PDB file of C-alpha atoms and ligand atoms in Angstrom:
ATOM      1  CA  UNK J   1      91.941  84.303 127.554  1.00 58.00           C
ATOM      2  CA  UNK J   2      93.088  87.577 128.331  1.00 62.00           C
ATOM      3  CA  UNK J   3      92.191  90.698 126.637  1.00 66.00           C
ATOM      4  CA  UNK J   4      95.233  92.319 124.662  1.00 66.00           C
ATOM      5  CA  UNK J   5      94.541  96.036 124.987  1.00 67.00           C
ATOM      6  CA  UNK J   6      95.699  97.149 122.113  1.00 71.00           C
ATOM      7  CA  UNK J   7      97.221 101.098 122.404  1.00 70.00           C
ATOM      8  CA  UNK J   8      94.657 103.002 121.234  1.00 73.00           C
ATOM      9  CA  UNK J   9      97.448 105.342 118.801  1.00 78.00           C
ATOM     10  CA  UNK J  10      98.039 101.961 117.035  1.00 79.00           C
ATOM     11  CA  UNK J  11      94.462 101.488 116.149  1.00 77.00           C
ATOM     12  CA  UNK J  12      94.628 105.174 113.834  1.00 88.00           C
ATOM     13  CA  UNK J  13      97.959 103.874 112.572  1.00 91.00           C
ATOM     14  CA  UNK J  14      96.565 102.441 109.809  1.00 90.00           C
ATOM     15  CA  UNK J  15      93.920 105.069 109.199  1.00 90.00           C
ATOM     16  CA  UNK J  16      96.479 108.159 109.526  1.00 92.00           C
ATOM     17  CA  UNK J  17      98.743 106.236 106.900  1.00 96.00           C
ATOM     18  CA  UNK J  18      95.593 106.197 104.549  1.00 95.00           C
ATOM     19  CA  UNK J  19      94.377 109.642 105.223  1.00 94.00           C
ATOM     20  CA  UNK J  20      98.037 110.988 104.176  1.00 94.00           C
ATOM     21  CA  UNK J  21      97.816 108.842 101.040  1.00 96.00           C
ATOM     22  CA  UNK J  22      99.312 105.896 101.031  1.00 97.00           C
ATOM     23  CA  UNK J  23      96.990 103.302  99.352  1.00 97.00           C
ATOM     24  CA  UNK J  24      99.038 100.214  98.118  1.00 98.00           C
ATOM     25  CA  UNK J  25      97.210  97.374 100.331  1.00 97.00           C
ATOM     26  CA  UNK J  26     100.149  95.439 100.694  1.00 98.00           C
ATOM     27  CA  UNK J  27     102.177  98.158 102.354  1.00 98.00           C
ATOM     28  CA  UNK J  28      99.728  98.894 104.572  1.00 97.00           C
ATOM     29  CA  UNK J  29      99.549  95.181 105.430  1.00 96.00           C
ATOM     30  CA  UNK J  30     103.045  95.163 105.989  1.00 97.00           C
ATOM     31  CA  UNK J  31     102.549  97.984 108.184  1.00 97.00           C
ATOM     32  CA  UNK J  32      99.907  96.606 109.966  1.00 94.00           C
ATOM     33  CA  UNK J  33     102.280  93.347 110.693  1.00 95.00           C
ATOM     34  CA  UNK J  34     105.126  94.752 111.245  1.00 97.00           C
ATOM     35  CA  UNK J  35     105.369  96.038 115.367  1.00 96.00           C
ATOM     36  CA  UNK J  36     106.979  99.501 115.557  1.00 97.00           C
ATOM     37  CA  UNK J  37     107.045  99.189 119.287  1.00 96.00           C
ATOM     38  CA  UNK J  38     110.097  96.111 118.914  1.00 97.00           C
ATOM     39  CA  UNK J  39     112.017  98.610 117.135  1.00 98.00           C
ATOM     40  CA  UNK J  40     111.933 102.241 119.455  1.00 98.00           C
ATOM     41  CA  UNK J  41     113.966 102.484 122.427  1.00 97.00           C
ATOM     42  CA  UNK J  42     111.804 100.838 125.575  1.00 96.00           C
ATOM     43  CA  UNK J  43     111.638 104.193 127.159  1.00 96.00           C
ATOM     44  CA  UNK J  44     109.674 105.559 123.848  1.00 96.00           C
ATOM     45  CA  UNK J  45     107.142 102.586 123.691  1.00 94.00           C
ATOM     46  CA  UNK J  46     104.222 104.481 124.359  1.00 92.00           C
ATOM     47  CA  UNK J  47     105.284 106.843 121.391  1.00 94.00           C
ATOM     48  CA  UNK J  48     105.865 103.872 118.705  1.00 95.00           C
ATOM     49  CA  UNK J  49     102.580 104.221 117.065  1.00 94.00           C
ATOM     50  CA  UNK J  50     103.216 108.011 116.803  1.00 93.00           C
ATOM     51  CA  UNK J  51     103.457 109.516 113.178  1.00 92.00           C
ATOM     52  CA  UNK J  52     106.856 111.234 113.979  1.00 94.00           C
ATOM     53  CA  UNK J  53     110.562 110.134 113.506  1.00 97.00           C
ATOM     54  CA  UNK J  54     112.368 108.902 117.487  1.00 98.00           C
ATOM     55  CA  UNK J  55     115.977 108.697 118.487  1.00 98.00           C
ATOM     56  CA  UNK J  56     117.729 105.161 118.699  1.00 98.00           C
ATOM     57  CA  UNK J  57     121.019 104.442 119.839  1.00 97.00           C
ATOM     58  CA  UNK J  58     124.199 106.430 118.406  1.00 97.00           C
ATOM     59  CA  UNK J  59     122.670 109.429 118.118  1.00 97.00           C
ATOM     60  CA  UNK J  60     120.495 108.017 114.828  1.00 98.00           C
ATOM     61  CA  UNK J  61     116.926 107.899 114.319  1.00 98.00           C
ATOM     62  CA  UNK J  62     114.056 105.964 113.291  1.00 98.00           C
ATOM     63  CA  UNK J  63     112.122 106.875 110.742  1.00 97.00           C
ATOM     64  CA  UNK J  64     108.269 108.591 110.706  1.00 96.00           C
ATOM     65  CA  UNK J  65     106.504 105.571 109.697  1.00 97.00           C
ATOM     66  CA  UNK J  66     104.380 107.714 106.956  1.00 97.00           C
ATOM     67  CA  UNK J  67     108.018 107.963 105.447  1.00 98.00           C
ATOM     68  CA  UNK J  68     108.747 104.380 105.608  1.00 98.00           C
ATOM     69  CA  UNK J  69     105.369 103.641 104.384  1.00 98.00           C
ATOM     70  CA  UNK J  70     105.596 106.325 101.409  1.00 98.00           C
ATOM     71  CA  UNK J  71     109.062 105.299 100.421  1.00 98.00           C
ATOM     72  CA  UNK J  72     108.116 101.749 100.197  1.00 98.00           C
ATOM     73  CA  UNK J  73     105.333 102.345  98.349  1.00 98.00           C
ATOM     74  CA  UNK J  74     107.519 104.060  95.972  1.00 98.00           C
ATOM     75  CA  UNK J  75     109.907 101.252  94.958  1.00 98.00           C
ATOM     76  CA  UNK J  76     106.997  99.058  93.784  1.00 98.00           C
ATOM     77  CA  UNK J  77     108.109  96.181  95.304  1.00 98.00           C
ATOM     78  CA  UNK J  78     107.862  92.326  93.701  1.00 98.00           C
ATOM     79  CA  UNK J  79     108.106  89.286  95.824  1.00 98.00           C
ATOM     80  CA  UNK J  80     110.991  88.610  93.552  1.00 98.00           C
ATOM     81  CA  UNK J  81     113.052  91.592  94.369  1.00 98.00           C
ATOM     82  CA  UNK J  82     116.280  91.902  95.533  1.00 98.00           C
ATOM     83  CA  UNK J  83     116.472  94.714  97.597  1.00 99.00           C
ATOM     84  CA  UNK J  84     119.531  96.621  99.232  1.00 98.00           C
ATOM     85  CA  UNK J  85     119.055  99.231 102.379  1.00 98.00           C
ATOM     86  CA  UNK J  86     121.262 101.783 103.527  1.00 98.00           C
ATOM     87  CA  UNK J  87     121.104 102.879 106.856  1.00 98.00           C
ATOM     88  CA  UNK J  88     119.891  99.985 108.666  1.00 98.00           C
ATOM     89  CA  UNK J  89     119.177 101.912 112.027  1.00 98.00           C
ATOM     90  CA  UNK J  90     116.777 100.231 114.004  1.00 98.00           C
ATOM     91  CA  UNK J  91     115.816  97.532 111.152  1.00 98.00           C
ATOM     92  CA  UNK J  92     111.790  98.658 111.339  1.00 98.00           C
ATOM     93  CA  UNK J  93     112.215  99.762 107.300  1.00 98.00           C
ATOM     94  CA  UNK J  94     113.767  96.415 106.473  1.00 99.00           C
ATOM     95  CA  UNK J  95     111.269  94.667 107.888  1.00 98.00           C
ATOM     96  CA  UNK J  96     108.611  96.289 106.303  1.00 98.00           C
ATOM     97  CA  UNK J  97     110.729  95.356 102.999  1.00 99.00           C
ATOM     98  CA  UNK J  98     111.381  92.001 103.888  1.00 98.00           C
ATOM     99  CA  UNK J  99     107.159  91.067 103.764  1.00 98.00           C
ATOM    100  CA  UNK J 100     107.161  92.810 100.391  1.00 98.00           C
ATOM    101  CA  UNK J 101     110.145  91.213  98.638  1.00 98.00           C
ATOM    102  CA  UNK J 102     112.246  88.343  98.108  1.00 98.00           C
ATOM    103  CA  UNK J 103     115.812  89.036 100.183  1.00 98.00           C
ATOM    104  CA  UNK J 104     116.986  92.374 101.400  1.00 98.00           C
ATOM    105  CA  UNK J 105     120.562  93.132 102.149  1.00 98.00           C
ATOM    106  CA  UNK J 106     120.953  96.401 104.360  1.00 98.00           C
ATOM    107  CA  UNK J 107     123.981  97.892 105.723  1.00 98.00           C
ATOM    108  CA  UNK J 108     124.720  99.695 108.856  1.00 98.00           C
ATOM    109  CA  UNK J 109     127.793 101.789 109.950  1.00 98.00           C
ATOM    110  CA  UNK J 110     127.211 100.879 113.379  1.00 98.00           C
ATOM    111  CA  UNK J 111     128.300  97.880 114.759  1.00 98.00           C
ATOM    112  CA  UNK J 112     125.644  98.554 117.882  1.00 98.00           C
ATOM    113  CA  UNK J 113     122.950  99.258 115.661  1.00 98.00           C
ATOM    114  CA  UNK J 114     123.869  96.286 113.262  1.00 98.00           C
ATOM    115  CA  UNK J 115     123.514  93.560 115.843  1.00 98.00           C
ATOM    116  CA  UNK J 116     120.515  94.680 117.260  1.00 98.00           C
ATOM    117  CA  UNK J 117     118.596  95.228 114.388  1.00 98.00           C
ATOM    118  CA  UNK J 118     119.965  91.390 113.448  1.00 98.00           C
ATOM    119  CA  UNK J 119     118.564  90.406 116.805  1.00 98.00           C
ATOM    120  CA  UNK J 120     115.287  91.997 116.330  1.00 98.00           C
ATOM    121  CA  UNK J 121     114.722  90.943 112.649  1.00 98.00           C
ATOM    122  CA  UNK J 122     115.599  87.191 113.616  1.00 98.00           C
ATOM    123  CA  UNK J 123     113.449  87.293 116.403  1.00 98.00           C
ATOM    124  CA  UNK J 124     110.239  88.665 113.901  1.00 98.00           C
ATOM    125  CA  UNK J 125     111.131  85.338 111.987  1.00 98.00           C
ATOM    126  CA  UNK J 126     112.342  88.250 109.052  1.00 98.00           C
ATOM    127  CA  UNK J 127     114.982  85.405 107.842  1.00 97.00           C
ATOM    128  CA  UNK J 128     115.344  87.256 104.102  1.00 98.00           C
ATOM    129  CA  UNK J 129     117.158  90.340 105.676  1.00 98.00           C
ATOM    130  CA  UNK J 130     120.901  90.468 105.813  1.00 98.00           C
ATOM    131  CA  UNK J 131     122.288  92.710 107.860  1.00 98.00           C
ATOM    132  CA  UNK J 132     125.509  93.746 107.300  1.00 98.00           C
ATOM    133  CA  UNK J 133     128.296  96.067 109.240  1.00 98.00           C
ATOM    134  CA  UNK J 134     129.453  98.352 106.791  1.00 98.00           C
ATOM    135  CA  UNK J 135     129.689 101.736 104.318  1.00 98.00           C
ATOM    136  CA  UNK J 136     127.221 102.064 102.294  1.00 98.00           C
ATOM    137  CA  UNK J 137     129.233 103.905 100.229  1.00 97.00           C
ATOM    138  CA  UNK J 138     131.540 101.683  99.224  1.00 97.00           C
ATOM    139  CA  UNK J 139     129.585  98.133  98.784  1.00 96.00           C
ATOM    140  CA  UNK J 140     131.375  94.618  98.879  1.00 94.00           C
ATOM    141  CA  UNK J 141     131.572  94.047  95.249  1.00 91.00           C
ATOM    142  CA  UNK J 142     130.295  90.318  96.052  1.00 95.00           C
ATOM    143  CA  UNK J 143     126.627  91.723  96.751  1.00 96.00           C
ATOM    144  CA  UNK J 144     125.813  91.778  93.091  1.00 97.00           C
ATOM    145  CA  UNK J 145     123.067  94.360  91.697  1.00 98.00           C
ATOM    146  CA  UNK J 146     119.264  95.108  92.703  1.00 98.00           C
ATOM    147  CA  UNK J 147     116.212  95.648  91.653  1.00 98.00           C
ATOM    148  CA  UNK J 148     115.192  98.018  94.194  1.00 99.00           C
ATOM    149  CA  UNK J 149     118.069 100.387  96.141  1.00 98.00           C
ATOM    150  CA  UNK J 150     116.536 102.393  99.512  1.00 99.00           C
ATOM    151  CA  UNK J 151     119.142 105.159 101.076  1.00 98.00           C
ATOM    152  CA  UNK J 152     117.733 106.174 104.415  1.00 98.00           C
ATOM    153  CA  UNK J 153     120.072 108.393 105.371  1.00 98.00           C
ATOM    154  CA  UNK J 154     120.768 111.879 103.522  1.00 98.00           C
ATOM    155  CA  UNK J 155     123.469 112.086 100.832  1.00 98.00           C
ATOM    156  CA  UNK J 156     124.441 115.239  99.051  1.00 97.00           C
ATOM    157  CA  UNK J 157     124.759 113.280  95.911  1.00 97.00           C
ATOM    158  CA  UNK J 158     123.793 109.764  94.647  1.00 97.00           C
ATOM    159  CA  UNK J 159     127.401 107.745  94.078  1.00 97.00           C
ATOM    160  CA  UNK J 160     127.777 106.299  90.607  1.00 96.00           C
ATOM    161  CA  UNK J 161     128.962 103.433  92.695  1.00 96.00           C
ATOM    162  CA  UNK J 162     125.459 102.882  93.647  1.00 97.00           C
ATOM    163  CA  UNK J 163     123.011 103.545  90.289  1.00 97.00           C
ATOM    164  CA  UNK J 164     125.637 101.049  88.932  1.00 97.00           C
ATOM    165  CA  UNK J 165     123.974  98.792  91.227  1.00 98.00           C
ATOM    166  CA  UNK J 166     120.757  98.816  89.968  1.00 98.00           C
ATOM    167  CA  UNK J 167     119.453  96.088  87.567  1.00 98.00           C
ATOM    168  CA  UNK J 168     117.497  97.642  84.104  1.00 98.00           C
ATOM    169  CA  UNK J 169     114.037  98.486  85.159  1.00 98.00           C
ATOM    170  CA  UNK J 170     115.786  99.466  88.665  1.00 98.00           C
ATOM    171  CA  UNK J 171     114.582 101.557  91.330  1.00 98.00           C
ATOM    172  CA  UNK J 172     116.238 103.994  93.498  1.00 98.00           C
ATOM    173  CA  UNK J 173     114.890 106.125  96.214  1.00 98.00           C
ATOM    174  CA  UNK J 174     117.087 108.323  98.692  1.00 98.00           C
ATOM    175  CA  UNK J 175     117.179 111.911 100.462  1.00 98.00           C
ATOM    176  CA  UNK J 176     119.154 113.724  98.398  1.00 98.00           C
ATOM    177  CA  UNK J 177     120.144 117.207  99.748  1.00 98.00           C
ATOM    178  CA  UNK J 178     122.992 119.340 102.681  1.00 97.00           C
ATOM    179  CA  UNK J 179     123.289 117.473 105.880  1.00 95.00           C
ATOM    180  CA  UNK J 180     121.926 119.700 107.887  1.00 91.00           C
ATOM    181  CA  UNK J 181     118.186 121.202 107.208  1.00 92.00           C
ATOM    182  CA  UNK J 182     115.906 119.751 104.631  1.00 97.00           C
ATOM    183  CA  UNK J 183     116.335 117.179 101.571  1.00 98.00           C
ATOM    184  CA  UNK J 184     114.273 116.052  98.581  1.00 98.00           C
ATOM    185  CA  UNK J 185     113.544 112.352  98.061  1.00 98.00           C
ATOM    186  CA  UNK J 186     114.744 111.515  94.424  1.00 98.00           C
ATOM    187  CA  UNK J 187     113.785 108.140  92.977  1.00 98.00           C
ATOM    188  CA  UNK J 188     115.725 107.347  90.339  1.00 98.00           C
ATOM    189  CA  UNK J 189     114.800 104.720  87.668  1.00 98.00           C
ATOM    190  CA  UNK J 190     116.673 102.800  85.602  1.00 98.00           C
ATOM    191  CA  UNK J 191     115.657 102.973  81.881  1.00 97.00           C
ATOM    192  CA  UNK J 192     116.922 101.919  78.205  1.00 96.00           C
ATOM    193  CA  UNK J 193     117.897 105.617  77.807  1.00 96.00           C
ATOM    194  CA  UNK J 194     119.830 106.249  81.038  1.00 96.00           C
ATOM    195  CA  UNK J 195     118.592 107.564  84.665  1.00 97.00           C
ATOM    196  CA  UNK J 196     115.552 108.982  84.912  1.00 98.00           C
ATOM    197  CA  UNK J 197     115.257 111.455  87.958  1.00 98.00           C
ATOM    198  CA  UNK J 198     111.990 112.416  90.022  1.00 98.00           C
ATOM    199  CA  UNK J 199     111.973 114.872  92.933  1.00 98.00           C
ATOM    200  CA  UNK J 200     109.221 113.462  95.020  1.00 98.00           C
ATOM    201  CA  UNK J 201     108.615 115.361  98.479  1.00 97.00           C
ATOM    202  CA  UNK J 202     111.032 117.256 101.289  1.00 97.00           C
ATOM    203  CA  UNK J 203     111.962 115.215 104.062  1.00 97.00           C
ATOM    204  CA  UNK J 204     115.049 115.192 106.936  1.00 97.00           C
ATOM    205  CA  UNK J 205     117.219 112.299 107.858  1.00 97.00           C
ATOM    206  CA  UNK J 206     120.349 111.841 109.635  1.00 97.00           C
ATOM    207  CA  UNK J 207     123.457 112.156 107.366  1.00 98.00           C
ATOM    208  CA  UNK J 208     125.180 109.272 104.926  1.00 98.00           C
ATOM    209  CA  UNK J 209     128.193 109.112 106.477  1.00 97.00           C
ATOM    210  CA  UNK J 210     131.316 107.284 104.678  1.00 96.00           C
ATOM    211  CA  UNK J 211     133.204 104.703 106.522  1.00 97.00           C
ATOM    212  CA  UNK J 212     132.443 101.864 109.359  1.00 97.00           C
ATOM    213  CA  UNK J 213     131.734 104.177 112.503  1.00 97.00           C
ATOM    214  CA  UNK J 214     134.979 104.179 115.307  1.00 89.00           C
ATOM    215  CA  UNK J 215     132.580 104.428 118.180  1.00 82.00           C
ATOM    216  CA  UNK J 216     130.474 101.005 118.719  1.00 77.00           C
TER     217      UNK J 216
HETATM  218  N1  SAH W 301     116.127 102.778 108.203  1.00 94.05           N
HETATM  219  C1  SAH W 301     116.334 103.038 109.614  1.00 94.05           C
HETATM  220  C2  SAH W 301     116.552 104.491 109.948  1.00 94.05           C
HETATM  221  C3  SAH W 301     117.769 105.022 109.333  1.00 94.05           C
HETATM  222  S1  SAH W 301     118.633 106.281 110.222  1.00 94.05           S
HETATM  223  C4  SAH W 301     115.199 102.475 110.452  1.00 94.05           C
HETATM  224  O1  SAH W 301     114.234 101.934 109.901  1.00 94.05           O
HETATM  225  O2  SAH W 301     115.299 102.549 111.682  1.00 94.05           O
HETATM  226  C5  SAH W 301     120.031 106.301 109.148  1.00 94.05           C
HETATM  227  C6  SAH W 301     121.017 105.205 109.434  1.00 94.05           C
HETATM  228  O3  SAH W 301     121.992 105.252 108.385  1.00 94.05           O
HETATM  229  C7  SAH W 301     121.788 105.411 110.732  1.00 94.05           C
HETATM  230  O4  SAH W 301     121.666 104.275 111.533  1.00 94.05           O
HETATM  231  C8  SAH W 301     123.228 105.643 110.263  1.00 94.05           C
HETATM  232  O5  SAH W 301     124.192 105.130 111.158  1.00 94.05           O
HETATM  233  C9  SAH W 301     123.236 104.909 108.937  1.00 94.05           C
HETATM  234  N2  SAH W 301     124.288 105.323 107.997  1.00 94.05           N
HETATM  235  C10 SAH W 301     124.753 106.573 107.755  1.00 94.05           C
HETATM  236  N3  SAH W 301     125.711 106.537 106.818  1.00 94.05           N
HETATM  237  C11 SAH W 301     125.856 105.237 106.438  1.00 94.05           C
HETATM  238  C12 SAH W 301     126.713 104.556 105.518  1.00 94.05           C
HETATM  239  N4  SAH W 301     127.620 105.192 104.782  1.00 94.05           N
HETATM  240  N5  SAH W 301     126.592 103.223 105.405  1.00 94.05           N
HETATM  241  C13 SAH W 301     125.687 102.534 106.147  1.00 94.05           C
HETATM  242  N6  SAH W 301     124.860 103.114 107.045  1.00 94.05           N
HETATM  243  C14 SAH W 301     124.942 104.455 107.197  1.00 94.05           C
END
């Protein structure tokens, strides 16, 4: 049998995900599972196992996977949990999701982004993700409410439209913030007494944009 050299960057993967303090086992496992590589663009391959954010297709990125891992680890995740995504982009954060919980639903405004993510996430055998074209900011009434809502892209302000979406006990996380320059990942819980609101650390993603995008 042949030897599969694994990159050596993957190998202190798991260890530089540790050492920056993420310690829930089971999203490091999904971490661990999950191959970044599928998800970059094949010119970045060598990069995947990186710590730092790459560009994707329609000018978009994927995300550093210390904030994928952190962000998971934040919406304490049940294998009962019905998760929605925003900003499906590549699809590498709903995979990770889809190990850790029952069915995610995440929506994309690109159609080229949508069916490639689909692609990938079918061919990973991920069969609880739904991918879906669409605006995250204005979800198919259909889809029902969450347990867990994860925005990956930045919005000034977190829609009514969307807490409403989130089941008692509920938990939101998203970069709240301006487009351009830095934001502050809020999670937002849902309690008996209303929203409560926690300003976790500073981070940059690509802006929420409304509408299905024009351009493929
Ligand atoms: N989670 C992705 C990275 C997200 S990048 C990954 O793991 O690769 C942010 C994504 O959000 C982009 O693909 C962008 O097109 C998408 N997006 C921006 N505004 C949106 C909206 N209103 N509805 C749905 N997707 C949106």
């Amino acid at each position: 049998m042949p030897i599969v050299q694994e990159p050596p960057e993957k190998m202190t993967f798991q260890l530089s995900l540790r050492r920056r303090g993420i310690s829930d086992q089971a999203v490091l496992r999904a971490m661990e599972a999950i191959p970044r590589d599928v998800f970059v663009e094949p010119a970045d391959r060598a990069y995947a196992w990186r710590d730092s954010a790459l560009g994707i297709a329609c000018g978009q990125t994927i995300s550093q996977p210390f904030v994928v891992a952190y962000m998971t680890e934040q919406l304490q995740l049940q294998k009962h949990h019905r998760v929605l995504e925003i900003g499906t982009g590549s699809g590498y954060q709903a995979a990770i999701l889809s190990r850790l919980c029952g069915h995610v639903l995440s929506i994309e405004r690109y159609r080229t982004l949508a069916d490639s993510a689909r692609a990938r996430l079918e061919k990973l055998g991920c069969n609880n993700v739904e991918v879906l074209l669409g605006d995250g900011f204005d979800i198919p009434a259909g889809a029902g409410n969450f347990d867990r809502i994860m925005v990956t892209a930045a919005m000034e302000l977190v829609p009514e439209a969307l807490t409403q979406r989130l089941e008692p006990g509920g938990i939101l996380i998203a970069p709240v913030g301006p487009h351009q320059g830095t934001q502050t990942l809020i999670r937002l819980t849902r309690t008996e007494a209303g929203l409560e609101r926690k300003a976790l650390v500073d981070v940059r993603f690509v802006p929420a944009l409304p509408g299905i995008a024009r351009e493929l």
